[in-house]
Structures are given as structure tokens and as C-alpha cells.
Amino acid sequence: MSLVWSCNEWDPLEEVIIGTAAGARFPHADASTQLAEYPGRPLDTIPQGPFPAKIIEEAEEDLETFASVLKQANVTVRRPTPWDHDSVFSTVHWSTPGYYNYCPRDILLTVGDQILETPNVIRGRSQETFSYRELLLEYMASGARWFSAPRPTLKDELFAPEADNLTPLDLEPAFDAANVLRFGRDLLYLVSATGNKMGGQWLQSILGSKYRVHFMEDVYFGSHIDSTLVALRPGLVLANPGRLSDETIPDFLKEWEVIYSPPMENQGRHSADYLHKAIGSEWIDMNLFSIDPETVVVDSDQHQLIALLESKGMNVEPVKLRHSRMLGGGFHCVTLDVRRRGTLEGYFQGSPN
């Protein structure tokens, strides 16, 4: 029986990969990083080198706490093999050091019993899945289907957006797995700085007629989808009011109840220098992770958000990732749900059979 089975964001969790901050570096200052992580910043102002040791230490402590919460819920927790991100690798077009293994959500996508390596936009992530190779081999041996997207060339011209359309050009498929939210047979794909439209078209072609990929465009160009929309359970989604409204919610999701997050709290805890280097926006603390349809892990500082979720009958596990903003990853980002107990369902009108 395949160890990989995950069709949506909320079914009861049985196995998960949690990333690591060990050896993490700021992404190399090149055209890919400039578009995806620091839009509008000159290359020479993008921070470089290893993240400060204190940040790494505290991030690892918080990931261990998060892992303990999941283990107490009888979830199997796996971790990647450490990788030397100082090492430089190259193609015929560019060379770069690595980045990190903090966010497995960005580079691997589970759809049913399939696990897909995505054609990531940032050059420094091109070899990141090697940290998960032993796990991927184990999953394949158990019966999972393991695919890798066509490797993008990631030449400079891909990162030359036209006017205000801050997305990689449609010269080749390029996207991060975290541009995708899974709703059973329906998947929502955000076209943004970390995913061009061609990437979503490739995904639809690979998944075939059993699935339907919906495109969300001209909403948020910054990065991934999971601080813009959160799928909580069938019939309920959480939306970012700074990026979405009742008018711009994807049409198929208008069949469900949409609740809007309150403002993020405790945003004054970071210095100006910290925020200048940080990868994530203040909305990273809206980045939730579901243990089951009734239970979510939420940033412990977000008291108003916790109250909102509890008013909808949700059980909340409050946990803190102190450097989610610096490292650009909340609870959904730092996880890859490998196995959830459930079946593949169509939840919307017109969902594939």
C-alpha cells in the first residue's frame, strides 16, 4: 500500500514531512530571487550569506515543538537529510549556491498517490529535492507514483516581466508547489512571481481529466497561495482581506462559506533591519496547517484569528514559529502532508467524476 495519499488540505493527517532550518542561507542575489522574493529591490541590496545562527537555532527549536504537537496527535513526522547549501552548482546558463530545506511545501506536491517535483522558479532550489531523495525512494517502493516536472532552464529572460505583470514569462513551465491548493478533484493555481500560467497548464496536462485546475490571476503577485487562501474543511475557506474580496474569490469557491482573516497581531516585534531582510510578509502568520477537518495549528499570537476559527467550531493548537517572516514560511509552508486518511472527492458543481 502506498505511503503517499493526500487529496486535499484537511483530511485526517497520518504522515507529514517537516522541513529544517539547518544550514539555511538567504537565496542568491540573481534575477530569479529578485522577482520571487525581493521584487523591486536592486540586486546589491538583497541580503546574502547564511541566516544568523540565532535565527537558525530558534527556528529549529520551534520546528521541534511543532513536530511534537503533531506526534501527540499520532502523526508520523519525517525530516529531510541536511544539505550543504554553501556549495555552488551550475548549469550552462548560471551558477548559484543553495537556499534551504525549510519549506518542503514549495518543492513537492502530493496529489492522491502521486508526488511531484515541481519546476521551481528560484535557481538555488533546483537541487533542493536531493534532501528528500531517501524519503522519495521509500515512498516509491511503497507504491507511490513519483514524477518530476521538466527542469526549467531559468535563464534571465524568464524573469523579465512585462509592465505590472510580475510573473515569470510563459517561455517554459515554472512554478512552486506552494502555488497550488488542493480541493479533491479541483486544484487552485495562483499565477504569481513563483508560478507562470504555463506551469499550471503543464500541471493540468499531467493530472489529466480526473482533475480540474483553476487559475487565480491578477490577485497577488508576491509568492505562494497559502497566505492568501486557506482551505479549512469542505464548505469553509479563510481568505486574506488585503488581497481578496467577495468579488475576486475564485468562482468555484463562491459555493462555500468564505471568512476573512482579521489583521495580523504582534507585528511590532521585529526591528526595521529584520524586516528589511525578511522574505515573508506580515500575512505569513495567517499560514495555517490542518491536522483534521476540525483541528488547525495557528500562530499563537493571532488571538483574533483563533477566536474567529473557534467561532466556526474549529479546535486550535496554538504554536509559534518565531522566524516565519524572516524565513518566509508558516505552518503550511514548512510541511508536506504525505498521507491523509480519506478519499478523492469532487466538492463543487462541475467537478470531474
Tab-separated table of C-alpha atoms in Angstrom:
chain	number	residue	atom	x	y	z
A	1	MET	CA	0.000	0.000	0.000
A	2	SER	CA	1.365	3.406	-0.977
A	3	LEU	CA	2.571	5.555	1.901
A	4	VAL	CA	1.527	8.572	-0.176
A	5	TRP	CA	-2.145	9.573	-0.236
A	6	SER	CA	-3.299	13.157	0.140
A	7	CYS	CA	-6.144	14.651	-1.856
A	8	ASN	CA	-6.877	17.893	-0.025
A	9	GLU	CA	-5.685	20.213	2.741
A	10	TRP	CA	-7.874	18.952	5.612
A	11	ASP	CA	-8.403	15.167	5.788
A	12	PRO	CA	-7.064	13.470	8.982
A	13	LEU	CA	-3.281	13.624	8.880
A	14	GLU	CA	-1.228	10.421	9.229
A	15	GLU	CA	2.249	11.283	7.910
A	16	VAL	CA	3.997	14.584	7.257
A	17	ILE	CA	7.421	15.932	6.345
A	18	ILE	CA	8.572	18.965	8.340
A	19	GLY	CA	11.455	20.984	6.945
A	20	THR	CA	14.629	22.105	8.675
A	21	ALA	CA	16.362	25.454	9.062
A	22	ALA	CA	19.778	23.793	9.409
A	23	GLY	CA	22.291	25.310	7.004
A	24	ALA	CA	19.782	27.822	5.624
A	25	ARG	CA	21.092	30.709	3.528
A	26	PHE	CA	19.497	33.771	2.032
A	27	PRO	CA	18.712	32.998	-1.619
A	28	HIS	CA	21.482	34.053	-4.007
A	29	ALA	CA	21.026	37.529	-5.466
A	30	ASP	CA	20.086	36.829	-9.070
A	31	ALA	CA	17.172	37.503	-11.406
A	32	SER	CA	15.129	34.580	-10.076
A	33	THR	CA	15.431	35.652	-6.433
A	34	GLN	CA	14.843	39.283	-7.294
A	35	LEU	CA	11.461	38.512	-8.875
A	36	ALA	CA	10.292	35.788	-6.497
A	37	GLU	CA	11.499	37.003	-3.085
A	38	TYR	CA	12.580	40.655	-3.240
A	39	PRO	CA	10.583	42.310	-6.041
A	40	GLY	CA	11.721	45.789	-6.909
A	41	ARG	CA	14.939	45.530	-4.882
A	42	PRO	CA	18.274	46.141	-6.619
A	43	LEU	CA	20.423	43.015	-6.589
A	44	ASP	CA	23.101	44.623	-4.454
A	45	THR	CA	20.572	45.285	-1.647
A	46	ILE	CA	19.372	41.666	-1.359
A	47	PRO	CA	20.815	40.084	1.830
A	48	GLN	CA	23.367	37.323	1.278
A	49	GLY	CA	25.091	34.515	3.130
A	50	PRO	CA	23.865	32.271	5.951
A	51	PHE	CA	20.929	33.298	8.099
A	52	PRO	CA	22.154	34.405	11.558
A	53	ALA	CA	22.942	31.496	13.876
A	54	LYS	CA	20.405	32.658	16.496
A	55	ILE	CA	17.631	32.638	13.915
A	56	ILE	CA	18.571	29.119	12.811
A	57	GLU	CA	18.716	27.899	16.420
A	58	GLU	CA	15.350	29.376	17.362
A	59	ALA	CA	13.718	28.217	14.135
A	60	GLU	CA	14.879	24.648	14.790
A	61	GLU	CA	13.535	24.811	18.355
A	62	ASP	CA	10.152	25.926	17.034
A	63	LEU	CA	10.038	23.235	14.354
A	64	GLU	CA	10.742	20.617	17.024
A	65	THR	CA	7.876	21.986	19.123
A	66	PHE	CA	5.584	21.864	16.103
A	67	ALA	CA	6.686	18.284	15.381
A	68	SER	CA	5.912	17.327	18.998
A	69	VAL	CA	2.364	18.666	18.658
A	70	LEU	CA	1.817	16.538	15.556
A	71	LYS	CA	3.357	13.450	17.147
A	72	GLN	CA	0.982	13.850	20.092
A	73	ALA	CA	-1.823	13.675	17.519
A	74	ASN	CA	-0.408	10.281	16.388
A	75	VAL	CA	1.079	11.712	13.199
A	76	THR	CA	4.286	10.209	11.774
A	77	VAL	CA	6.793	13.048	11.317
A	78	ARG	CA	9.664	12.768	8.842
A	79	ARG	CA	12.538	15.225	8.297
A	80	PRO	CA	14.838	15.869	5.306
A	81	THR	CA	18.503	14.920	5.167
A	82	PRO	CA	20.704	18.003	5.841
A	83	TRP	CA	22.217	19.517	2.716
A	84	ASP	CA	25.269	21.731	2.250
A	85	HIS	CA	23.709	24.907	0.875
A	86	ASP	CA	27.087	26.674	0.735
A	87	SER	CA	28.097	24.500	-2.217
A	88	VAL	CA	27.849	26.145	-5.625
A	89	PHE	CA	26.258	24.287	-8.539
A	90	SER	CA	25.677	25.377	-12.096
A	91	THR	CA	24.076	24.823	-15.479
A	92	VAL	CA	25.352	26.096	-18.814
A	93	HIS	CA	23.421	29.333	-18.140
A	94	TRP	CA	24.122	30.233	-14.482
A	95	SER	CA	25.696	29.202	-11.185
A	96	THR	CA	24.373	29.590	-7.647
A	97	PRO	CA	24.767	28.393	-4.069
A	98	GLY	CA	21.777	26.690	-2.478
A	99	TYR	CA	18.994	28.130	-0.321
A	100	TYR	CA	17.395	25.949	2.381
A	101	ASN	CA	15.174	22.979	3.260
A	102	TYR	CA	12.803	24.944	5.447
A	103	CYS	CA	9.750	24.689	3.173
A	104	PRO	CA	9.113	21.250	1.625
A	105	ARG	CA	5.682	22.595	0.567
A	106	ASP	CA	7.430	24.702	-2.073
A	107	ILE	CA	9.171	21.947	-3.990
A	108	LEU	CA	6.969	18.837	-3.702
A	109	LEU	CA	3.261	18.418	-4.441
A	110	THR	CA	1.162	15.443	-3.357
A	111	VAL	CA	-1.931	14.670	-5.431
A	112	GLY	CA	-3.546	11.389	-4.437
A	113	ASP	CA	-0.841	8.711	-4.574
A	114	GLN	CA	1.377	10.919	-6.753
A	115	ILE	CA	4.261	13.038	-5.518
A	116	LEU	CA	5.508	15.651	-7.980
A	117	GLU	CA	8.801	17.522	-8.004
A	118	THR	CA	7.869	20.943	-9.325
A	119	PRO	CA	9.892	23.166	-11.716
A	120	ASN	CA	10.824	25.740	-9.109
A	121	VAL	CA	11.394	29.338	-10.040
A	122	ILE	CA	14.369	30.145	-7.793
A	123	ARG	CA	17.645	28.797	-9.198
A	124	GLY	CA	19.063	27.989	-5.766
A	125	ARG	CA	16.226	25.488	-5.225
A	126	SER	CA	16.998	23.436	-8.323
A	127	GLN	CA	18.704	20.661	-6.337
A	128	GLU	CA	16.741	21.002	-3.108
A	129	THR	CA	14.787	17.769	-3.563
A	130	PHE	CA	18.031	15.810	-3.094
A	131	SER	CA	17.479	16.324	0.645
A	132	TYR	CA	14.283	14.277	0.274
A	133	ARG	CA	15.719	11.595	-2.005
A	134	GLU	CA	15.783	8.801	0.591
A	135	LEU	CA	12.176	9.538	1.534
A	136	LEU	CA	11.087	9.681	-2.099
A	137	LEU	CA	12.732	6.320	-2.797
A	138	GLU	CA	10.934	4.852	0.205
A	139	TYR	CA	7.615	6.250	-0.946
A	140	MET	CA	8.134	4.929	-4.462
A	141	ALA	CA	8.975	1.464	-3.086
A	142	SER	CA	5.679	1.517	-1.182
A	143	GLY	CA	3.737	2.057	-4.405
A	144	ALA	CA	3.615	5.833	-4.747
A	145	ARG	CA	3.973	7.361	-8.188
A	146	TRP	CA	6.933	9.758	-8.277
A	147	PHE	CA	7.214	12.305	-11.084
A	148	SER	CA	9.477	15.228	-11.832
A	149	ALA	CA	8.437	18.190	-13.942
A	150	PRO	CA	10.614	19.227	-16.888
A	151	ARG	CA	13.603	21.065	-15.447
A	152	PRO	CA	13.351	24.742	-16.431
A	153	THR	CA	16.399	26.492	-17.859
A	154	LEU	CA	15.677	29.590	-15.686
A	155	LYS	CA	17.519	31.964	-17.989
A	156	ASP	CA	17.424	35.686	-17.260
A	157	GLU	CA	14.794	36.381	-19.913
A	158	LEU	CA	12.250	34.279	-17.963
A	159	PHE	CA	12.396	36.907	-15.215
A	160	ALA	CA	11.710	39.983	-17.314
A	161	PRO	CA	8.036	40.648	-16.524
A	162	GLU	CA	6.064	42.970	-18.716
A	163	ALA	CA	4.716	46.142	-17.060
A	164	ASP	CA	2.975	45.278	-13.784
A	165	ASN	CA	2.515	41.588	-14.565
A	166	LEU	CA	5.134	40.387	-12.074
A	167	THR	CA	5.218	36.739	-13.142
A	168	PRO	CA	7.824	34.670	-14.972
A	169	LEU	CA	7.162	34.857	-18.690
A	170	ASP	CA	5.464	31.892	-20.362
A	171	LEU	CA	8.663	30.665	-22.008
A	172	GLU	CA	8.658	27.317	-20.139
A	173	PRO	CA	6.678	25.794	-17.241
A	174	ALA	CA	7.934	27.228	-13.939
A	175	PHE	CA	6.126	27.095	-10.613
A	176	ASP	CA	6.469	26.250	-6.930
A	177	ALA	CA	4.261	23.533	-5.433
A	178	ALA	CA	3.026	26.115	-2.903
A	179	ASN	CA	1.263	27.941	-5.725
A	180	VAL	CA	-1.328	25.134	-5.514
A	181	LEU	CA	-4.189	24.416	-3.094
A	182	ARG	CA	-5.926	21.040	-3.329
A	183	PHE	CA	-9.695	20.622	-3.052
A	184	GLY	CA	-10.011	16.974	-4.081
A	185	ARG	CA	-10.624	16.809	-7.818
A	186	ASP	CA	-10.283	20.597	-8.066
A	187	LEU	CA	-6.956	22.383	-7.653
A	188	LEU	CA	-6.456	26.132	-7.398
A	189	TYR	CA	-3.303	27.512	-9.040
A	190	LEU	CA	-2.020	31.014	-8.267
A	191	VAL	CA	-0.294	32.795	-11.138
A	192	SER	CA	2.352	34.890	-9.379
A	193	ALA	CA	6.064	35.625	-9.178
A	194	THR	CA	6.587	31.950	-8.254
A	195	GLY	CA	4.374	30.428	-10.925
A	196	ASN	CA	3.604	31.291	-14.540
A	197	LYS	CA	0.436	30.279	-16.342
A	198	MET	CA	2.304	27.716	-18.430
A	199	GLY	CA	3.193	25.912	-15.189
A	200	GLY	CA	-0.489	25.442	-14.365
A	201	GLN	CA	-1.180	24.298	-17.903
A	202	TRP	CA	1.559	21.667	-17.584
A	203	LEU	CA	0.079	20.528	-14.269
A	204	GLN	CA	-3.358	20.089	-15.862
A	205	SER	CA	-1.844	18.098	-18.720
A	206	ILE	CA	-0.092	15.718	-16.307
A	207	LEU	CA	-3.057	15.222	-13.979
A	208	GLY	CA	-5.478	14.630	-16.850
A	209	SER	CA	-9.263	14.643	-16.901
A	210	LYS	CA	-9.626	13.276	-13.355
A	211	TYR	CA	-8.709	16.732	-12.050
A	212	ARG	CA	-9.567	20.337	-12.871
A	213	VAL	CA	-7.013	23.135	-12.402
A	214	HIS	CA	-8.492	26.597	-11.759
A	215	PHE	CA	-6.324	29.670	-12.313
A	216	MET	CA	-6.283	32.621	-9.918
A	217	GLU	CA	-4.735	35.601	-11.687
A	218	ASP	CA	-4.141	39.310	-11.010
A	219	VAL	CA	-4.810	38.914	-7.275
A	220	TYR	CA	-1.409	38.638	-5.606
A	221	PHE	CA	1.925	38.565	-7.405
A	222	GLY	CA	4.193	38.210	-4.366
A	223	SER	CA	4.665	34.483	-3.991
A	224	HIS	CA	2.603	31.494	-2.828
A	225	ILE	CA	-1.118	30.930	-2.342
A	226	ASP	CA	-1.239	29.738	1.266
A	227	SER	CA	-1.227	33.165	2.929
A	228	THR	CA	-3.928	34.336	0.537
A	229	LEU	CA	-6.379	31.444	0.865
A	230	VAL	CA	-6.605	28.606	3.394
A	231	ALA	CA	-8.828	25.570	2.787
A	232	LEU	CA	-10.122	24.630	6.254
A	233	ARG	CA	-12.701	21.899	5.550
A	234	PRO	CA	-15.403	21.149	2.966
A	235	GLY	CA	-17.582	24.239	2.760
A	236	LEU	CA	-15.243	26.673	4.549
A	237	VAL	CA	-12.245	28.743	3.426
A	238	LEU	CA	-10.257	31.522	5.085
A	239	ALA	CA	-9.298	34.485	2.882
A	240	ASN	CA	-6.819	37.341	3.164
A	241	PRO	CA	-8.825	40.605	3.098
A	242	GLY	CA	-5.787	42.520	1.873
A	243	ARG	CA	-5.751	40.522	-1.355
A	244	LEU	CA	-9.246	39.131	-1.897
A	245	SER	CA	-12.851	40.268	-1.706
A	246	ASP	CA	-16.244	38.696	-2.370
A	247	GLU	CA	-15.860	39.816	-5.981
A	248	THR	CA	-12.404	38.312	-6.551
A	249	ILE	CA	-12.843	34.996	-4.720
A	250	PRO	CA	-12.455	32.267	-7.383
A	251	ASP	CA	-15.880	31.454	-8.831
A	252	PHE	CA	-15.952	27.799	-7.807
A	253	LEU	CA	-15.205	28.717	-4.171
A	254	LYS	CA	-18.245	31.025	-4.045
A	255	GLU	CA	-20.249	27.846	-3.424
A	256	TRP	CA	-18.603	27.704	0.046
A	257	GLU	CA	-18.601	29.988	3.059
A	258	VAL	CA	-15.699	32.460	2.925
A	259	ILE	CA	-14.458	34.041	6.144
A	260	TYR	CA	-11.894	36.826	6.178
A	261	SER	CA	-8.896	36.937	8.480
A	262	PRO	CA	-8.593	39.758	10.994
A	263	PRO	CA	-5.388	41.846	10.900
A	264	MET	CA	-2.223	40.081	11.995
A	265	GLU	CA	-1.246	40.835	15.584
A	266	ASN	CA	2.137	41.395	17.283
A	267	GLN	CA	3.694	42.819	14.137
A	268	GLY	CA	5.827	45.300	16.086
A	269	ARG	CA	8.102	42.609	17.481
A	270	HIS	CA	10.680	42.897	14.679
A	271	SER	CA	13.248	45.634	14.079
A	272	ALA	CA	13.457	47.621	10.852
A	273	ASP	CA	16.678	45.791	9.929
A	274	TYR	CA	14.987	42.426	10.482
A	275	LEU	CA	12.073	43.383	8.237
A	276	HIS	CA	14.441	44.721	5.573
A	277	LYS	CA	15.938	41.229	5.287
A	278	ALA	CA	12.739	39.242	5.831
A	279	ILE	CA	11.337	37.145	2.996
A	280	GLY	CA	7.715	36.850	4.171
A	281	SER	CA	5.023	39.495	4.586
A	282	GLU	CA	3.053	40.123	7.784
A	283	TRP	CA	0.381	37.760	6.446
A	284	ILE	CA	2.682	34.763	6.890
A	285	ASP	CA	1.078	34.327	10.325
A	286	MET	CA	-2.232	33.525	8.577
A	287	ASN	CA	-0.499	30.415	7.218
A	288	LEU	CA	-2.374	27.587	8.960
A	289	PHE	CA	-1.980	23.811	8.876
A	290	SER	CA	-4.814	21.319	9.346
A	291	ILE	CA	-4.434	18.165	11.409
A	292	ASP	CA	-8.005	17.165	10.529
A	293	PRO	CA	-11.213	18.941	9.413
A	294	GLU	CA	-11.805	20.236	12.958
A	295	THR	CA	-8.243	20.916	14.146
A	296	VAL	CA	-5.740	23.508	12.924
A	297	VAL	CA	-2.307	24.699	14.029
A	298	VAL	CA	-2.297	28.501	14.286
A	299	ASP	CA	0.272	31.126	15.224
A	300	SER	CA	-0.152	31.630	18.969
A	301	ASP	CA	-0.017	35.438	18.693
A	302	GLN	CA	-3.083	35.607	16.458
A	303	HIS	CA	-5.778	35.800	19.152
A	304	GLN	CA	-8.429	37.355	16.918
A	305	LEU	CA	-7.874	34.750	14.219
A	306	ILE	CA	-8.021	31.955	16.808
A	307	ALA	CA	-11.326	33.357	18.114
A	308	LEU	CA	-12.730	33.529	14.579
A	309	LEU	CA	-11.806	29.914	13.882
A	310	GLU	CA	-13.202	28.744	17.213
A	311	SER	CA	-16.468	30.538	16.411
A	312	LYS	CA	-16.703	28.232	13.385
A	313	GLY	CA	-16.301	25.145	15.567
A	314	MET	CA	-12.589	24.632	14.938
A	315	ASN	CA	-10.186	23.309	17.547
A	316	VAL	CA	-6.970	25.355	17.579
A	317	GLU	CA	-3.470	24.228	18.525
A	318	PRO	CA	-1.521	27.471	19.188
A	319	VAL	CA	2.176	27.178	18.274
A	320	LYS	CA	4.819	29.790	17.442
A	321	LEU	CA	7.315	29.957	14.588
A	322	ARG	CA	9.298	32.973	15.721
A	323	HIS	CA	11.058	33.457	12.389
A	324	SER	CA	8.319	32.568	9.938
A	325	ARG	CA	8.612	36.058	8.461
A	326	MET	CA	12.401	36.076	8.131
A	327	LEU	CA	12.483	32.606	6.563
A	328	GLY	CA	9.294	33.075	4.570
A	329	GLY	CA	7.392	30.077	5.886
A	330	GLY	CA	4.473	29.436	8.249
A	331	PHE	CA	2.982	26.102	9.295
A	332	HIS	CA	1.609	25.160	5.878
A	333	CYS	CA	4.885	26.149	4.208
A	334	VAL	CA	7.157	24.079	6.458
A	335	THR	CA	5.131	20.885	5.960
A	336	LEU	CA	4.367	18.413	3.218
A	337	ASP	CA	1.377	16.245	4.092
A	338	VAL	CA	2.364	12.845	2.715
A	339	ARG	CA	-0.649	10.855	3.858
A	340	ARG	CA	-4.146	11.861	4.921
A	341	ARG	CA	-6.946	9.408	5.633
A	342	GLY	CA	-9.717	9.999	3.114
A	343	THR	CA	-10.909	9.504	-0.440
A	344	LEU	CA	-10.707	11.522	-3.642
A	345	GLU	CA	-13.894	13.602	-3.845
A	346	GLY	CA	-15.431	16.264	-6.056
A	347	TYR	CA	-16.780	19.070	-3.880
A	348	PHE	CA	-18.119	21.531	-6.460
A	349	GLN	CA	-20.534	21.773	-9.350
A	350	GLY	CA	-18.795	20.529	-12.458
A	351	SER	CA	-16.033	18.694	-10.563
A	352	PRO	CA	-14.610	15.853	-12.661
A	353	ASN	CA	-16.027	12.380	-11.984
